[in-house]
Amino acid sequence: MRKPVIAGNWKMYKLLAEAAETVLKLKSLVTNAGHCEIVIAPVFTQLKTIADRLEGSNIQLSAQDCASESEFGPHTGEVSTSMLRDAGCSHVIIGHSERRQFYGDTDQSVNKKVKAAAAAGLFAIVCVGESLAERDAGAEENIVKGQLLNGLEGLTLADTERIIIAYEPVWAIGTGKTATPEQAQEMHAFIRRTISEIHGESVANAMRILYGGSVKPDNVGLLMEQADIDGALVGGASLEAESFAKIVNYK
Ligand code: PGA
């Protein structure tokens, strides 16, 4: 059985006081949610404070990115995976489409970051997904397969236990356009087959594959009914404690 993961990606939103207030509210709204793992990802500067606020709760902490180097060194502006652990993170989002589109992340840098996450014992939420032009050209499977083959290249069996995939079609992110449950299921099944080809069936069957792209309280239920959808990576609707709690409590 794969335990679902509902993760909130706060992107570059909220100042510290508001972030702290949101998690306190969220904590009280999801105390009984034992059916899934709950993760939130605030910006770097808020991680330690939020980690302290979350102590003893069932909400885990994620960063939104990490350095591709895992050793200390002259990498101005970068934050390593061991530093994220040190600040209280258990997870890190890697290769989000906004980072791939606007900040130079490539499958190769994603692969280095995934290995850095593994070295620090973090769960890596690895994002994949096609653009609208790629889908219109019928290339979505090829694109996602390439992202998986290159992004997860060279991982050990133990490393794969800490990988969570997030399928996020770029055309559905922040647009209010969700993939239909059927479209999402089709891609999730394809991703699981691809993981199976690379790492074998038992790794593929154990791996959580989250859907992301305009997940809201009113569409999460149908998405979660799909056989290969094991959770959600939520942007906009995770910013308010009430709406994110409704998504967490989809059952
Ligand atoms: P969205 O963002 O829910 O606002 O579409 C999802 C994401 O970017 O992870």
Coordinates of C-alpha atoms and ligand atoms in Angstrom, one line a residue:
M1 CA 0.0 0.0 0.0
R2 CA 1.3 3.4 -0.9
K3 CA 0.6 6.1 1.7
P4 CA -0.7 9.2 -0.1
V5 CA 1.3 12.4 0.2
I6 CA -0.4 15.8 0.1
A7 CA 2.2 18.5 -0.3
G8 CA 1.8 22.3 -0.3
N9 CA 4.3 24.3 -2.3
W10 CA 4.2 27.9 -1.1
K11 CA 6.5 29.2 -3.8
M12 CA 7.6 32.8 -3.2
Y13 CA 4.7 33.8 -1.1
K14 CA 4.2 35.0 2.5
L15 CA 6.3 36.8 5.0
L16 CA 7.4 35.0 8.1
A17 CA 4.6 36.1 10.5
E18 CA 2.0 35.1 8.0
A19 CA 3.7 31.8 7.3
A20 CA 3.9 31.0 11.0
E21 CA 0.2 31.9 11.5
T22 CA -0.8 29.7 8.5
V23 CA 1.0 26.6 9.9
L24 CA -0.5 27.0 13.3
K25 CA -3.9 27.1 11.8
L26 CA -3.2 24.2 9.5
K27 CA -1.9 22.1 12.4
S28 CA -5.2 22.3 14.2
L29 CA -7.2 21.5 11.1
V30 CA -5.3 18.3 10.1
T31 CA -4.5 16.7 13.5
N32 CA -6.7 13.7 12.6
A33 CA -5.4 13.2 9.1
G34 CA -3.7 9.8 9.5
H35 CA -4.6 8.6 6.0
C36 CA -1.8 10.6 4.3
E37 CA 1.5 12.3 4.8
I38 CA 1.3 16.1 4.9
V39 CA 4.2 18.2 3.7
I40 CA 4.6 22.0 3.4
A41 CA 7.3 23.9 1.5
P42 CA 7.9 27.5 2.6
V43 CA 10.8 29.6 1.4
F44 CA 14.3 29.0 2.7
T45 CA 14.4 31.8 5.2
Q46 CA 11.3 30.5 7.0
L47 CA 12.3 26.8 7.3
K48 CA 13.8 26.8 10.7
T49 CA 11.0 28.9 12.3
I50 CA 8.3 26.8 10.7
A51 CA 10.1 23.6 11.7
D52 CA 10.0 24.8 15.3
R53 CA 6.3 25.6 15.0
L54 CA 5.7 22.1 13.5
E55 CA 7.4 20.1 16.2
G56 CA 5.3 17.2 17.4
S57 CA 2.8 17.7 14.6
N58 CA 2.0 15.4 11.7
I59 CA 3.1 18.0 9.1
Q60 CA 6.5 17.5 7.6
L61 CA 8.7 20.2 6.2
S62 CA 10.2 20.6 2.7
A63 CA 12.4 23.0 0.9
Q64 CA 11.5 24.1 -2.6
D65 CA 15.0 23.5 -4.1
C66 CA 18.5 22.7 -3.0
A67 CA 22.1 23.0 -4.2
S68 CA 23.4 20.3 -6.5
E69 CA 26.7 20.1 -4.6
S70 CA 26.4 18.2 -1.3
E71 CA 29.7 19.2 0.2
F72 CA 30.5 22.6 1.9
G73 CA 32.2 24.9 -0.6
P74 CA 32.4 28.2 -2.4
H75 CA 28.8 28.2 -3.8
T76 CA 27.5 31.6 -3.0
G77 CA 23.7 31.7 -2.7
E78 CA 23.3 28.0 -2.6
V79 CA 21.8 25.9 0.3
S80 CA 22.9 22.3 0.6
T81 CA 20.7 19.3 1.5
S82 CA 22.6 18.8 4.8
M83 CA 21.8 22.4 5.7
L84 CA 18.1 21.7 4.9
R85 CA 18.2 18.7 7.2
D86 CA 19.8 20.8 9.8
A87 CA 17.0 23.4 9.5
G88 CA 14.4 20.6 10.1
C89 CA 13.5 19.5 6.6
S90 CA 12.6 15.9 5.7
H91 CA 11.8 16.7 2.1
V92 CA 12.9 18.8 -0.8
I93 CA 11.2 19.6 -4.1
I94 CA 13.5 19.2 -7.1
G95 CA 13.1 20.2 -10.7
H96 CA 9.8 22.2 -10.3
S97 CA 8.8 23.4 -13.8
E98 CA 9.2 27.0 -12.7
R99 CA 12.9 26.3 -11.9
R100 CA 13.3 24.4 -15.2
Q101 CA 11.6 27.2 -17.2
F102 CA 13.1 30.3 -15.5
Y103 CA 16.1 29.3 -13.4
G104 CA 18.1 27.0 -15.6
D105 CA 17.4 23.6 -14.0
T106 CA 18.0 20.8 -16.4
D107 CA 17.6 17.0 -16.2
Q108 CA 21.3 16.9 -15.4
S109 CA 21.2 19.4 -12.5
V110 CA 18.0 17.7 -11.3
N111 CA 19.9 14.4 -11.2
K112 CA 22.7 16.0 -9.2
K113 CA 20.2 17.5 -6.8
V114 CA 18.4 14.2 -6.4
K115 CA 21.7 12.6 -5.5
A116 CA 22.5 15.4 -3.1
A117 CA 19.1 14.8 -1.4
A118 CA 19.8 11.1 -1.2
A119 CA 23.2 11.8 0.4
A120 CA 21.5 13.8 3.1
G121 CA 18.7 11.3 3.6
L122 CA 16.0 13.7 2.4
F123 CA 12.9 12.6 0.5
A124 CA 13.1 14.2 -3.0
I125 CA 9.8 15.3 -4.6
V126 CA 11.0 15.2 -8.2
C127 CA 8.8 17.1 -10.6
V128 CA 8.2 16.1 -14.2
G129 CA 5.7 17.3 -16.8
E130 CA 5.2 18.5 -20.4
S131 CA 4.3 21.9 -21.7
L132 CA 1.2 22.6 -23.7
A133 CA 3.1 22.7 -27.0
E134 CA 4.7 19.3 -26.2
R135 CA 1.2 17.9 -25.4
D136 CA -0.3 19.4 -28.5
A137 CA 2.5 17.7 -30.5
G138 CA 1.7 14.4 -28.8
A139 CA 5.2 14.3 -27.2
E140 CA 4.1 14.2 -23.5
E141 CA 5.2 10.6 -22.9
N142 CA 8.6 11.2 -24.6
I143 CA 9.3 14.3 -22.6
V144 CA 8.3 12.8 -19.3
K145 CA 10.3 9.6 -20.0
G146 CA 13.4 11.7 -20.7
Q147 CA 13.0 13.6 -17.5
L148 CA 12.7 10.4 -15.5
L149 CA 15.5 8.5 -17.3
N150 CA 18.0 11.4 -16.9
G151 CA 16.7 12.8 -13.6
L152 CA 16.8 9.5 -11.8
E153 CA 19.9 8.1 -13.5
G154 CA 22.4 6.2 -11.4
L155 CA 20.3 5.9 -8.2
T156 CA 20.7 3.0 -5.9
L157 CA 17.8 0.9 -4.7
A158 CA 18.0 2.5 -1.3
D159 CA 17.9 6.0 -3.0
T160 CA 14.7 5.1 -4.8
E161 CA 12.9 4.6 -1.5
R162 CA 13.1 8.3 -0.9
I163 CA 11.9 9.4 -4.3
I164 CA 8.5 10.8 -4.7
I165 CA 7.5 11.8 -8.3
A166 CA 5.2 14.8 -8.9
Y167 CA 3.6 14.8 -12.4
E168 CA 2.8 18.4 -13.1
P169 CA 1.7 19.3 -16.6
V170 CA 3.1 22.8 -17.1
W171 CA -0.2 23.9 -18.8
A172 CA -2.1 23.1 -15.6
I173 CA 0.1 25.0 -13.1
G174 CA -1.5 28.1 -11.8
T175 CA -3.8 28.3 -14.7
G176 CA -7.0 26.9 -13.2
K177 CA -6.9 24.2 -15.9
T178 CA -6.5 20.8 -14.3
A179 CA -5.8 17.6 -16.2
T180 CA -8.9 15.5 -16.2
P181 CA -8.6 12.6 -13.8
E182 CA -8.4 10.3 -16.8
Q183 CA -5.6 12.3 -18.4
A184 CA -3.7 12.4 -15.1
Q185 CA -4.2 8.7 -14.5
E186 CA -3.0 7.8 -18.0
M187 CA 0.3 9.7 -17.4
H188 CA 0.7 8.4 -13.9
A189 CA 0.4 4.8 -15.2
F190 CA 2.9 5.6 -17.9
I191 CA 5.3 7.0 -15.3
R192 CA 4.9 3.9 -13.2
R193 CA 5.7 1.7 -16.2
T194 CA 8.7 3.8 -17.0
I195 CA 10.0 3.5 -13.4
S196 CA 9.4 -0.2 -13.6
E197 CA 11.6 -0.4 -16.8
I198 CA 14.4 1.6 -15.0
H199 CA 14.3 0.3 -11.5
G200 CA 12.0 -2.8 -11.6
E201 CA 8.5 -3.6 -10.7
S202 CA 8.7 -3.5 -6.9
V203 CA 10.3 -0.1 -6.8
A204 CA 7.6 1.2 -9.2
N205 CA 4.8 -0.3 -7.2
A206 CA 6.1 1.3 -4.0
M207 CA 6.8 4.8 -5.5
R208 CA 4.4 7.6 -4.7
I209 CA 3.4 9.6 -7.8
L210 CA 1.7 12.9 -7.0
Y211 CA -0.4 15.0 -9.3
G212 CA 0.1 18.7 -9.4
G213 CA -1.5 21.5 -11.4
S214 CA -4.5 23.5 -10.1
V215 CA -5.5 20.9 -7.4
K216 CA -8.3 22.4 -5.4
P217 CA -10.7 21.2 -2.6
D218 CA -13.3 20.5 -5.2
N219 CA -11.3 18.4 -7.7
V220 CA -8.9 16.5 -5.3
G221 CA -11.5 13.7 -4.6
L222 CA -11.8 12.5 -8.2
L223 CA -8.1 12.8 -8.8
M224 CA -7.4 10.7 -5.7
E225 CA -9.7 8.0 -6.8
Q226 CA -7.4 7.2 -9.7
A227 CA -5.4 4.0 -9.2
D228 CA -2.0 5.5 -9.9
I229 CA -2.5 8.9 -8.2
D230 CA -0.9 8.8 -4.8
G231 CA -1.3 12.4 -3.7
A232 CA -1.0 16.0 -4.8
L233 CA 1.5 18.8 -5.0
V234 CA -0.6 21.9 -4.4
G235 CA 0.4 25.5 -5.1
G236 CA -2.2 28.2 -4.9
A237 CA -4.7 26.3 -2.9
S238 CA -2.1 25.5 -0.2
L239 CA -1.6 29.1 0.8
E240 CA -4.7 29.3 2.9
A241 CA -4.9 26.8 5.8
E242 CA -8.6 26.1 5.3
S243 CA -8.4 25.2 1.6
F244 CA -5.2 23.2 2.1
A245 CA -6.8 21.3 5.0
K246 CA -9.8 20.5 2.8
I247 CA -7.4 19.0 0.3
V248 CA -5.6 17.0 3.0
N249 CA -8.9 15.8 4.3
Y250 CA -10.2 14.7 0.9
K251 CA -11.5 11.5 2.3
Ligands
PGA1 P1 -0.9 25.2 -8.6 O1 0.7 24.9 -8.5 O2 -1.6 24.3 -7.7 O3 -1.1 26.7 -8.2 O4 -1.3 25.0 -10.0 C1 1.2 23.6 -8.5 C2 2.7 23.6 -8.4 O5 3.3 24.5 -9.1 O6 3.3 22.8 -7.7

